[in-house]
Amino acid sequence: MFIRRTLTRRTGGQDYHSHRLVHSQRDGAKVRQRTLLNLGSDFDLPKAEWPELCRRIDEILNGQAPLIDDTPAAVEEEAQRIAAQLLARGRAGDAEAVRDPVRVDVASLELTRPRSVGVEQVGLWAVERLGLMELLSTLGINASLCTAAVASIVARLAYPASERATHAWLRERSALGELLGVDFETMGAMQLYRASDALVAHREAIEAHLFDRAMDLFDLTPTVTLYDLTNTYYEGDVADQPEARRGHSKEKRSDCKLLTLGLVLDGGGFVRRSRVFAGNVKEHRTLSGMLDALGAPPGSRVVLDRGIATEQQVDWLKANGYRYIVVSRERKRRFEPEAALAHRTRSGGVVHLEKVDDTEAGEVRLYCYSEQRAEKERGMAKRFAQRLEQDLDAINEGLSRPRTQKKPEKIWKRIGRLVEKSRGVGQHYDITVATDESGKRAVAVIYRRNPVAGTMLTHPGVYCLRSNETDFSEERLWRTFTLLTDVEAVFRSLKSELGLRPIHHRKPRRAEGHLFITVIAYQLVQVIRNHLAERGDESNRTASWTTLKRILGGRQRVTATFRRADGRTLHVRKATRPEPQQKAILDALGIASSAGGTHQAVI
């Protein structure tokens, strides 16, 4: 075999050279040349090393050890890649299929090129169920970019990382290219960036299609709109990112600039709409724009968390004819146990619900008490109170030591800072600073705990919902609101399981693309988990994506090479047999166990 370099001329464009691996074979009295593999225009191995490359490819295909031990690393890497492509595509010279049993030398067995295939196979199944590849094609995205886009999304399921790291993973660790019928080792990293740009350019069409397709797949009716925001942070200098702003980081990364992602979800947990905001955006200022962009008609039911449900936003929902269930911002807590009804939660706990009509406002208030939440809040209050008392005691002890600050006004400033940092616990303490007869020297700090009624200290575990769904029962109001916890679960999945954070991009569109790819990957996860739930697979239907990925991630495609009794070399490339947990998932999804099929050849 040899490498041929040919010139391709473009009319009105720049000429370029392409490279092909060619094999000569005798056909009767003639010698014909057959192209085994198109190496592309980016093949950059020096021409002087082409003969050694061809020799090494031939050695690999024939199962021989290298005749020369000092083969350059670049030549060896390229030879391994090309030989694997030839075997996978059935173009390895005079290869022949193996049908009958043959004798092999077991001692000659070699297992090469292990590549992960478990998550990739399931991810492509979800892509097919959602019709994503066909959609991208109808949107005018060319086949190469479609493949790169799907690769980026599936990679986000299996190996969440930056585009650069994703490119390396596709080349070196994954069999996704074999499942898609492409060679990612010849694709440049820039193709993934272009694919990201193409996805963002068609964001609205893609989101609408995926949501509608999910509704059809699971026979769901979109009735509830859940809305919330989260933020992620940038790594490094992001001077060119206009939306990168400093704000309140939900990951405690106050040292980094932020970017905010808003999600509108249906009650089934599928994303209806996503949008990127500046890192310092105020949550309550984003609602109307998102609902307008969604085209949510008046009468839609909206569920909001406390951070967004300001009085102004509730008034806007009323004026525009929306139904709503929101967390009330009223500060004073109240709860009458005698008037409450007990309901059991999905986790096995009990929540007590007290419904109060507010006919003047056309609303109802639902006061909820959870012992589990109360225990958590009591623990928080105890921790903050202990911290405050320890600091006050430390100030008091310092007044008895020489050369310490004793001016009353300075002591009050210190106390004020402590109260400010006490997470609201300071309001429950009466604090005085005792002075000597002159009034110029503090001698003691005296405090007494005096809990304020209607607060977390006197009513732990109590929160209030408000709604204009006046006909809803207590249980229905509460259960509808608890759907909002699904949004929190979504954000946890996006950030911890699907690589939403951090962002490394320097271009605004690329940062938005990073977030959007994560959102699409989440839709695939929802399809997989919902399908498992429909099939009643109890062991996997409630599992997190991290658990499912761990189970599926151990499956590999490998090439087994044997020396046959007749001196020829047998190559077999196939996926490992699925283990019981893996097979349970594949069976529940209706996926064949043979990921990528079996390729075999005799050289």
Coordinates of C-alpha atoms in Angstrom, one line a residue:
M1 CA 0.0 0.0 0.0
F2 CA 1.1 3.6 -0.5
I3 CA -0.2 7.1 -0.1
R4 CA -1.2 9.2 -3.1
R5 CA -1.4 13.0 -3.0
T6 CA -3.8 14.5 -5.5
L7 CA -4.6 18.1 -6.4
T8 CA -8.3 19.2 -6.5
R9 CA -9.1 22.3 -8.4
R10 CA -12.0 24.5 -7.3
T11 CA -13.8 26.7 -9.8
G12 CA -13.7 30.2 -8.2
G13 CA -12.2 28.8 -5.1
Q14 CA -8.8 27.8 -3.7
D15 CA -7.2 24.6 -4.9
Y16 CA -6.2 22.1 -2.3
H17 CA -4.5 18.7 -2.0
S18 CA -6.0 15.6 -0.6
H19 CA -4.4 12.3 0.5
R20 CA -5.5 8.7 -0.1
L21 CA -4.3 5.4 1.2
V22 CA -4.1 3.1 -1.9
H23 CA -3.7 -0.7 -2.2
S24 CA -2.5 -2.5 -5.3
Q25 CA -4.0 -5.9 -6.1
R26 CA -3.8 -8.2 -9.0
D27 CA -7.0 -8.9 -10.9
G28 CA -6.2 -11.6 -13.4
A29 CA -3.5 -10.3 -15.7
K30 CA -4.0 -6.7 -14.5
V31 CA -3.0 -4.8 -11.4
R32 CA -5.7 -2.5 -10.1
Q33 CA -5.3 0.2 -7.5
R34 CA -8.1 0.5 -4.9
T35 CA -8.5 3.4 -2.5
L36 CA -8.7 2.1 1.1
L37 CA -9.2 5.3 3.0
N38 CA -9.4 9.0 2.3
L39 CA -7.0 10.6 4.6
G40 CA -8.3 14.1 3.9
S41 CA -6.6 17.4 3.2
D42 CA -5.3 17.9 6.7
F43 CA -3.0 14.9 6.7
D44 CA 0.2 16.5 7.8
L45 CA 2.7 13.6 8.3
P46 CA 5.9 14.5 6.4
K47 CA 6.2 12.7 3.0
A48 CA 9.5 11.1 4.0
E49 CA 7.7 9.1 6.7
W50 CA 4.9 7.8 4.4
P51 CA 6.7 4.5 3.5
E52 CA 7.3 3.8 7.2
L53 CA 3.7 4.6 7.9
C54 CA 2.4 2.1 5.3
R55 CA 4.8 -0.5 6.4
R56 CA 3.7 -0.1 10.0
I57 CA 0.0 -0.3 9.0
D58 CA 0.7 -3.5 7.2
E59 CA 2.4 -4.9 10.3
I60 CA -0.6 -4.1 12.5
L61 CA -3.0 -5.6 10.1
N62 CA -0.9 -8.8 10.0
G63 CA -0.5 -9.0 13.7
Q64 CA 3.3 -8.5 13.6
A65 CA 5.4 -6.7 16.1
P66 CA 7.3 -3.7 14.7
L67 CA 10.5 -4.6 12.8
I68 CA 12.0 -1.4 13.9
D69 CA 11.8 -0.4 17.5
D70 CA 12.4 3.3 17.0
T71 CA 9.2 4.0 15.0
P72 CA 8.4 7.7 15.6
A73 CA 5.5 8.3 18.0
A74 CA 3.6 10.3 15.4
V75 CA 4.0 7.5 12.8
E76 CA 2.9 4.8 15.3
E77 CA -0.2 6.8 16.5
E78 CA -1.3 7.5 12.9
A79 CA -0.7 3.8 11.9
Q80 CA -2.8 2.6 14.8
R81 CA -5.6 5.0 13.9
I82 CA -5.6 4.1 10.2
A83 CA -5.5 0.4 10.8
A84 CA -8.4 0.6 13.2
Q85 CA -10.4 2.6 10.6
L86 CA -9.6 0.0 7.9
L87 CA -10.7 -2.9 10.1
A88 CA -13.9 -1.0 11.3
R89 CA -14.9 -0.3 7.7
G90 CA -13.9 -3.7 6.3
R91 CA -11.3 -2.3 3.9
A92 CA -8.2 -4.0 5.2
G93 CA -6.6 -5.1 2.0
D94 CA -7.5 -8.7 1.1
A95 CA -9.8 -9.1 4.1
E96 CA -12.3 -11.9 4.2
A97 CA -15.2 -12.5 6.5
V98 CA -15.0 -15.4 9.0
R99 CA -17.9 -17.7 8.9
D100 CA -16.7 -21.2 9.8
P101 CA -14.9 -22.2 13.0
V102 CA -11.1 -21.7 12.8
R103 CA -8.1 -22.7 14.9
V104 CA -6.2 -19.9 16.5
D105 CA -3.1 -19.5 18.7
V106 CA -4.6 -18.3 22.0
A107 CA -1.1 -17.1 23.1
S108 CA -1.1 -14.6 20.2
L109 CA -4.3 -12.9 21.5
E110 CA -4.0 -9.1 21.7
L111 CA -6.8 -6.7 22.8
T112 CA -6.4 -3.2 21.4
R113 CA -8.1 0.2 21.1
P114 CA -10.6 0.0 23.9
R115 CA -13.3 2.7 23.5
S116 CA -16.3 3.4 25.6
V117 CA -19.6 2.7 24.1
G118 CA -22.2 2.3 26.8
V119 CA -23.4 5.8 27.4
E120 CA -22.9 6.7 23.8
Q121 CA -25.3 3.9 22.6
V122 CA -28.0 5.0 25.0
G123 CA -27.4 8.7 24.2
L124 CA -27.8 8.1 20.4
W125 CA -31.0 6.1 21.1
A126 CA -32.4 9.2 22.8
V127 CA -31.3 11.4 19.9
E128 CA -33.1 9.1 17.6
R129 CA -36.3 9.1 19.7
L130 CA -36.4 12.9 19.7
G131 CA -35.6 13.1 16.0
L132 CA -32.8 15.5 16.6
M133 CA -30.6 14.6 13.7
E134 CA -33.5 14.9 11.2
L135 CA -34.4 18.3 12.7
L136 CA -30.9 19.7 12.3
S137 CA -30.9 18.6 8.7
T138 CA -34.2 20.3 8.0
L139 CA -32.9 23.5 9.5
G140 CA -30.2 23.6 6.8
I141 CA -27.3 22.4 8.9
N142 CA -24.9 20.3 6.7
A143 CA -24.3 16.6 7.5
S144 CA -20.8 17.2 8.9
L145 CA -22.0 19.9 11.4
C146 CA -25.0 17.7 12.3
T147 CA -22.7 14.9 13.3
A148 CA -20.5 17.3 15.3
A149 CA -23.5 18.7 17.1
V150 CA -24.8 15.3 18.0
A151 CA -21.4 14.3 19.1
S152 CA -21.1 17.4 21.4
I153 CA -24.5 16.7 23.0
V154 CA -23.9 12.9 23.6
A155 CA -20.4 13.7 24.9
R156 CA -22.0 16.0 27.4
L157 CA -23.9 13.0 28.7
A158 CA -20.8 10.8 29.0
Y159 CA -17.9 13.2 29.6
P160 CA -19.1 16.7 30.4
A161 CA -16.2 19.1 29.6
S162 CA -15.1 22.0 27.4
E163 CA -15.2 21.6 23.6
R164 CA -11.4 21.2 23.6
A165 CA -11.5 18.4 26.1
T166 CA -14.6 16.9 24.4
H167 CA -12.6 16.8 21.1
A168 CA -9.8 14.9 22.8
W169 CA -12.3 12.5 24.4
L170 CA -13.9 11.8 21.0
R171 CA -10.6 11.1 19.4
E172 CA -9.0 9.0 22.2
R173 CA -11.5 7.4 24.5
S174 CA -14.9 7.0 22.8
A175 CA -16.4 4.7 20.2
L176 CA -19.1 7.3 19.3
G177 CA -17.4 7.8 15.9
E178 CA -17.9 4.1 15.1
L179 CA -21.6 4.3 16.0
L180 CA -22.0 7.4 13.9
G181 CA -19.8 6.1 11.0
V182 CA -17.3 9.0 11.2
D183 CA -13.7 9.4 12.1
F184 CA -13.4 12.0 14.8
E185 CA -9.6 11.6 14.8
T186 CA -9.5 13.5 11.5
M187 CA -11.9 16.2 12.6
G188 CA -10.6 19.4 14.0
A189 CA -11.7 20.9 17.3
M190 CA -13.0 24.0 15.4
Q191 CA -15.8 21.8 14.0
L192 CA -17.3 21.4 17.5
Y193 CA -17.2 25.2 18.0
R194 CA -19.0 25.7 14.6
A195 CA -21.6 23.1 15.6
S196 CA -22.2 25.0 18.9
D197 CA -22.8 28.2 16.9
A198 CA -25.2 26.4 14.6
L199 CA -27.2 25.1 17.6
V200 CA -27.5 28.5 19.2
A201 CA -28.6 30.1 15.8
H202 CA -31.6 27.7 15.8
R203 CA -32.3 27.7 19.6
E204 CA -36.0 28.5 19.4
A205 CA -36.8 25.9 16.7
I206 CA -34.8 23.2 18.5
E207 CA -36.3 23.9 21.9
A208 CA -39.9 23.9 20.4
H209 CA -39.3 20.6 18.5
L210 CA -37.7 18.8 21.5
F211 CA -40.5 19.8 23.9
D212 CA -43.3 18.9 21.4
R213 CA -41.6 15.6 20.6
A214 CA -41.3 14.8 24.3
M215 CA -45.0 15.6 24.9
D216 CA -45.9 13.2 22.1
L217 CA -43.6 10.4 23.2
F218 CA -45.0 10.3 26.7
D219 CA -48.5 11.5 26.0
L220 CA -48.2 14.5 28.2
T221 CA -50.3 17.6 28.3
P222 CA -48.4 20.8 29.2
T223 CA -50.4 22.5 31.9
V224 CA -47.9 23.8 34.5
T225 CA -45.1 26.3 33.8
L226 CA -42.2 26.2 36.3
Y227 CA -39.7 29.0 36.2
D228 CA -36.4 29.5 38.0
L229 CA -32.9 30.7 37.4
T230 CA -29.4 29.6 38.3
N231 CA -26.0 30.9 37.5
T232 CA -22.6 29.5 36.5
Y233 CA -19.2 31.1 36.6
Y234 CA -16.3 31.8 34.2
E235 CA -12.8 30.7 34.6
G236 CA -10.0 33.2 33.7
D237 CA -10.2 36.6 32.1
V238 CA -13.5 37.3 30.4
A239 CA -13.1 41.0 29.4
D240 CA -14.9 40.4 26.1
Q241 CA -18.0 38.8 27.6
P242 CA -20.6 41.6 27.9
E243 CA -23.0 39.4 30.0
A244 CA -20.3 38.3 32.4
R245 CA -21.0 40.2 35.6
R246 CA -20.3 39.9 39.3
G247 CA -23.3 38.9 41.4
H248 CA -24.6 36.5 44.0
S249 CA -23.0 33.2 43.1
K250 CA -25.0 30.1 44.0
E251 CA -21.8 28.1 44.0
K252 CA -20.1 30.6 46.4
R253 CA -17.7 31.7 43.6
S254 CA -17.7 35.4 44.4
D255 CA -14.2 35.5 42.9
C256 CA -15.5 34.9 39.4
K257 CA -17.8 36.7 37.0
L258 CA -21.1 34.9 36.4
L259 CA -23.6 34.1 33.7
T260 CA -27.3 33.3 34.5
L261 CA -29.5 30.6 32.9
G262 CA -33.3 30.9 33.1
L263 CA -35.4 27.8 32.5
V264 CA -39.1 27.4 31.9
L265 CA -40.2 23.8 32.4
D266 CA -43.4 21.8 32.2
G267 CA -44.7 19.8 35.1
G268 CA -43.2 16.7 33.5
G269 CA -39.7 18.1 33.9
F270 CA -39.0 18.9 30.2
V271 CA -37.5 22.2 29.2
R272 CA -39.9 24.4 27.3
R273 CA -37.7 27.5 27.0
S274 CA -34.2 28.6 28.1
R275 CA -32.6 31.9 28.0
V276 CA -29.2 33.4 29.0
F277 CA -29.0 36.5 31.2
A278 CA -26.3 38.7 32.6
G279 CA -24.6 37.3 35.7
N280 CA -26.0 40.1 37.9
V281 CA -29.6 40.0 36.7
K282 CA -32.4 40.3 39.3
E283 CA -34.5 37.2 39.2
H284 CA -37.9 39.1 39.5
R285 CA -37.1 41.1 36.4
T286 CA -36.9 38.2 34.0
L287 CA -40.4 36.6 34.3
S288 CA -42.5 38.6 31.8
G289 CA -39.8 38.4 29.1
M290 CA -39.6 34.6 29.4
L291 CA -43.4 34.1 29.4
D292 CA -43.7 36.4 26.4
A293 CA -41.0 34.5 24.6
L294 CA -42.7 31.2 25.5
G295 CA -46.0 32.5 24.1
A296 CA -47.7 31.1 27.3
P297 CA -51.4 32.0 26.8
P298 CA -53.4 33.7 29.5
G299 CA -54.8 31.1 31.8
S300 CA -51.6 29.1 32.0
R301 CA -50.6 28.1 35.5
V302 CA -47.2 29.5 36.7
V303 CA -45.3 28.2 39.7
L304 CA -42.6 30.5 41.1
D305 CA -40.1 30.4 44.0
R306 CA -39.8 33.2 46.5
G307 CA -36.8 34.9 44.7
I308 CA -39.0 35.8 41.7
A309 CA -42.5 36.1 43.3
T310 CA -42.3 39.8 44.3
E311 CA -45.6 41.7 44.8
Q312 CA -44.9 43.4 41.4
Q313 CA -44.6 40.1 39.6
V314 CA -47.8 38.7 41.2
D315 CA -49.7 41.8 40.2
W316 CA -48.3 41.4 36.6
L317 CA -49.5 37.7 36.6
K318 CA -53.0 38.8 37.8
A319 CA -53.2 41.6 35.2
N320 CA -52.3 39.3 32.4
G321 CA -54.7 36.6 33.3
Y322 CA -52.3 33.9 34.6
R323 CA -53.0 31.4 37.3
Y324 CA -50.3 31.2 39.8
I325 CA -48.9 29.4 42.9
V326 CA -46.0 31.2 44.5
V327 CA -44.1 31.3 47.7
S328 CA -45.4 34.2 49.8
R329 CA -42.8 36.8 50.8
E330 CA -44.7 37.8 54.0
R331 CA -42.3 37.9 56.9
K332 CA -44.5 36.9 59.8
R333 CA -45.1 33.2 60.1
R334 CA -48.3 31.7 61.5
F335 CA -49.8 28.2 61.8
E336 CA -52.8 26.7 63.5
P337 CA -52.2 23.0 64.0
E338 CA -55.9 22.4 64.9
A339 CA -57.0 23.7 61.5
A340 CA -54.4 21.8 59.5
L341 CA -54.8 18.6 57.5
A342 CA -52.0 16.0 57.3
H343 CA -50.7 14.7 54.0
R344 CA -48.0 12.1 53.3
T345 CA -45.2 13.1 51.0
R346 CA -43.5 10.9 48.3
S347 CA -40.5 10.5 50.6
G348 CA -42.7 9.1 53.3
G349 CA -42.8 12.2 55.5
V350 CA -45.8 14.1 56.6
V351 CA -46.7 17.8 55.9
H352 CA -49.5 19.6 57.7
L353 CA -51.5 22.1 55.5
E354 CA -53.7 24.9 56.7
K355 CA -55.7 26.7 54.0
V356 CA -56.9 30.3 54.6
D357 CA -59.2 32.2 52.2
D358 CA -58.3 35.8 51.3
T359 CA -61.6 36.9 49.6
E360 CA -60.6 40.5 49.4
A361 CA -57.5 39.7 47.3
G362 CA -59.1 36.8 45.5
E363 CA -56.5 34.5 46.8
V364 CA -55.9 31.7 49.2
R365 CA -53.0 31.2 51.6
L366 CA -51.7 27.8 52.3
Y367 CA -49.6 27.6 55.5
C368 CA -47.4 24.4 55.4
Y369 CA -45.6 22.8 58.3
S370 CA -43.0 20.0 57.8
E371 CA -41.3 18.4 60.8
Q372 CA -38.4 17.5 58.6
R373 CA -38.0 21.2 57.6
A374 CA -38.5 22.3 61.2
E375 CA -35.7 20.1 62.4
K376 CA -33.4 21.5 59.7
E377 CA -34.4 25.1 60.6
R378 CA -34.0 24.5 64.3
G379 CA -30.5 23.2 63.6
M380 CA -29.6 26.3 61.6
A381 CA -31.0 28.6 64.2
K382 CA -29.1 26.8 67.0
R383 CA -25.8 27.0 65.0
F384 CA -26.2 30.7 64.2
A385 CA -27.3 31.5 67.8
Q386 CA -24.3 29.6 69.3
R387 CA -21.9 31.5 67.0
L388 CA -23.4 34.9 68.0
E389 CA -23.3 34.1 71.7
Q390 CA -19.7 32.9 71.5
D391 CA -18.7 36.1 69.8
L392 CA -20.5 38.2 72.3
D393 CA -18.9 36.2 75.1
A394 CA -15.5 36.8 73.5
I395 CA -16.1 40.6 73.5
N396 CA -17.2 40.5 77.1
E397 CA -14.1 38.5 78.2
G398 CA -11.9 41.0 76.4
L399 CA -13.3 43.8 78.5
S400 CA -11.6 42.3 81.6
R401 CA -8.1 42.2 80.0
P402 CA -5.7 45.0 79.8
R403 CA -4.9 46.9 76.6
T404 CA -8.2 45.9 74.8
Q405 CA -10.7 48.2 73.3
K406 CA -13.2 49.4 75.9
K407 CA -14.8 52.5 74.4
P408 CA -18.6 51.8 74.4
E409 CA -19.1 53.2 70.9
K410 CA -16.4 50.9 69.5
I411 CA -18.0 47.9 71.3
W412 CA -21.4 48.7 69.9
K413 CA -19.9 48.8 66.4
R414 CA -18.5 45.3 66.9
I415 CA -21.8 44.1 68.2
G416 CA -23.6 45.6 65.2
R417 CA -21.3 43.8 62.8
L418 CA -22.0 40.5 64.6
V419 CA -25.7 41.0 64.5
E420 CA -25.5 41.9 60.8
K421 CA -23.8 38.6 60.1
S422 CA -26.0 36.5 62.3
R423 CA -28.5 35.5 59.5
G424 CA -31.4 37.1 61.3
V425 CA -30.8 35.5 64.7
G426 CA -29.6 38.8 66.2
Q427 CA -33.2 40.1 66.3
H428 CA -34.0 37.6 69.0
Y429 CA -31.5 39.0 71.5
D430 CA -31.7 42.0 73.8
I431 CA -28.1 43.3 74.1
T432 CA -26.8 45.9 76.4
V433 CA -23.3 47.3 77.1
A434 CA -22.7 48.2 80.8
T435 CA -20.3 51.0 81.5
D436 CA -18.5 52.4 84.5
E437 CA -19.7 55.5 86.4
S438 CA -18.0 57.8 83.9
G439 CA -19.9 56.2 81.0
K440 CA -16.7 56.2 79.0
R441 CA -15.5 52.6 79.7
A442 CA -17.4 49.4 78.9
V443 CA -17.2 46.9 81.6
A444 CA -19.6 44.1 80.4
V445 CA -21.7 42.9 77.5
I446 CA -25.0 41.5 78.7
Y447 CA -27.5 39.7 76.4
R448 CA -30.8 37.9 76.9
R449 CA -32.6 35.7 74.4
N450 CA -36.0 37.1 73.6
P451 CA -37.5 35.2 70.5
V452 CA -39.6 37.4 68.2
A453 CA -43.1 35.9 67.5
G454 CA -43.8 34.7 64.0
T455 CA -40.2 33.9 63.0
M456 CA -38.1 30.9 62.3
L457 CA -37.3 30.6 66.0
T458 CA -40.9 30.4 67.1
H459 CA -42.4 28.7 64.0
P460 CA -39.7 26.5 62.5
G461 CA -40.7 24.5 59.5
V462 CA -43.5 26.8 58.4
Y463 CA -43.8 28.4 55.0
C464 CA -46.7 30.0 53.1
L465 CA -48.0 29.6 49.6
R466 CA -50.3 32.1 47.9
S467 CA -52.4 31.4 44.8
N468 CA -55.5 32.5 42.9
E469 CA -56.5 28.9 42.4
T470 CA -59.2 29.3 45.0
D471 CA -60.9 26.0 44.1
F472 CA -57.9 23.8 44.6
S473 CA -57.8 21.6 47.7
E474 CA -54.9 21.9 50.2
E475 CA -53.3 18.8 48.8
R476 CA -53.5 19.8 45.2
L477 CA -52.1 23.3 45.9
W478 CA -49.2 21.8 47.8
R479 CA -48.4 19.0 45.3
T480 CA -48.6 21.4 42.4
F481 CA -46.1 23.7 44.1
T482 CA -43.7 20.8 45.0
L483 CA -43.2 20.4 41.2
L484 CA -40.9 23.4 41.6
T485 CA -38.5 21.1 43.4
D486 CA -38.0 19.4 40.0
V487 CA -36.5 22.6 38.7
E488 CA -34.0 22.5 41.6
A489 CA -33.2 18.9 40.6
V490 CA -32.8 20.0 37.0
F491 CA -30.2 22.7 38.0
R492 CA -28.4 20.1 40.2
S493 CA -28.2 17.8 37.2
L494 CA -27.1 20.5 34.8
K495 CA -24.3 21.7 37.1
S496 CA -23.1 18.5 38.7
E497 CA -23.9 15.8 36.1
L498 CA -23.8 17.6 32.7
G499 CA -21.0 20.1 33.0
L500 CA -22.8 23.4 33.1
R501 CA -20.0 24.9 35.2
P502 CA -17.5 26.4 34.8
I503 CA -17.4 28.2 31.5
H504 CA -14.0 28.6 29.7
H505 CA -15.1 30.4 26.5
R506 CA -14.1 33.9 25.6
K507 CA -16.7 34.6 22.9
P508 CA -20.3 35.4 24.0
R509 CA -21.9 33.1 21.5
R510 CA -19.7 30.2 22.5
A511 CA -20.6 30.6 26.2
E512 CA -24.3 30.6 25.3
G513 CA -23.6 27.5 23.1
H514 CA -22.0 25.7 26.1
L515 CA -25.1 26.3 28.2
F516 CA -27.5 25.3 25.4
I517 CA -25.7 22.0 24.7
T518 CA -26.1 21.2 28.4
V519 CA -29.8 22.0 28.2
I520 CA -30.3 19.7 25.2
A521 CA -28.3 16.9 27.0
Y522 CA -30.7 17.3 29.9
Q523 CA -33.6 16.7 27.6
L524 CA -32.0 13.4 26.5
V525 CA -31.6 12.4 30.1
Q526 CA -35.2 13.1 30.7
V527 CA -36.3 11.0 27.8
I528 CA -34.1 8.1 29.0
R529 CA -35.4 8.3 32.6
N530 CA -39.0 8.8 31.7
H531 CA -38.9 5.8 29.4
L532 CA -37.4 3.7 32.1
A533 CA -40.2 4.8 34.4
E534 CA -42.8 3.9 31.8
R535 CA -41.3 0.4 31.5
G536 CA -41.5 -0.1 35.3
D537 CA -37.8 -0.7 35.6
E538 CA -37.8 -0.2 39.4
S539 CA -34.0 -0.5 39.8
N540 CA -33.3 2.4 37.4
R541 CA -36.4 4.5 37.0
T542 CA -35.6 6.7 40.0
A543 CA -31.8 6.6 39.6
S544 CA -29.8 9.7 39.0
W545 CA -28.0 10.2 35.7
T546 CA -24.7 9.8 37.6
T547 CA -25.8 6.3 38.7
L548 CA -27.0 5.4 35.2
K549 CA -23.8 6.7 33.6
R550 CA -21.7 4.8 36.1
I551 CA -23.5 1.5 35.2
L552 CA -23.3 2.1 31.5
G553 CA -19.8 3.6 31.4
G554 CA -18.0 0.3 31.9
R555 CA -19.0 -1.1 28.5
Q556 CA -16.3 -0.9 25.8
R557 CA -15.6 -1.8 22.2
V558 CA -12.3 -3.6 21.7
T559 CA -10.4 -5.3 18.9
A560 CA -9.2 -8.9 19.5
T561 CA -6.4 -10.0 17.2
F562 CA -5.3 -13.7 16.9
R563 CA -2.8 -15.6 14.8
R564 CA -4.6 -18.4 12.9
A565 CA -3.2 -21.9 12.4
D566 CA -2.7 -21.1 8.7
G567 CA -0.4 -18.2 9.6
R568 CA -2.9 -15.5 8.7
T569 CA -4.2 -12.9 11.2
L570 CA -7.8 -12.7 12.5
H571 CA -9.2 -9.4 13.7
V572 CA -12.5 -9.1 15.5
R573 CA -13.9 -5.8 16.8
K574 CA -17.0 -5.8 18.9
A575 CA -18.5 -4.5 22.1
T576 CA -18.2 -6.3 25.4
R577 CA -21.1 -8.3 26.5
P578 CA -23.4 -6.1 28.7
E579 CA -23.4 -7.0 32.4
P580 CA -26.8 -7.7 34.1
Q581 CA -27.4 -4.0 35.2
Q582 CA -26.4 -2.8 31.8
K583 CA -28.6 -5.3 30.0
A584 CA -31.5 -4.4 32.2
I585 CA -31.3 -0.8 31.0
L586 CA -30.8 -1.8 27.4
D587 CA -33.8 -4.2 27.5
A588 CA -36.0 -1.6 29.2
L589 CA -35.2 0.9 26.4
G590 CA -35.5 -1.7 23.6
I591 CA -31.9 -1.3 22.5
A592 CA -29.9 -4.2 20.9
S593 CA -27.0 -5.4 22.9
S594 CA -24.6 -5.4 20.0
A595 CA -23.3 -1.8 20.1
G596 CA -21.8 -1.0 16.7
G597 CA -22.1 -4.6 15.5
T598 CA -19.2 -7.1 14.9
H599 CA -16.5 -6.4 12.4
Q600 CA -14.1 -9.3 11.5
A601 CA -11.4 -9.8 8.9
V602 CA -8.6 -12.1 8.1
I603 CA -5.4 -10.6 6.7

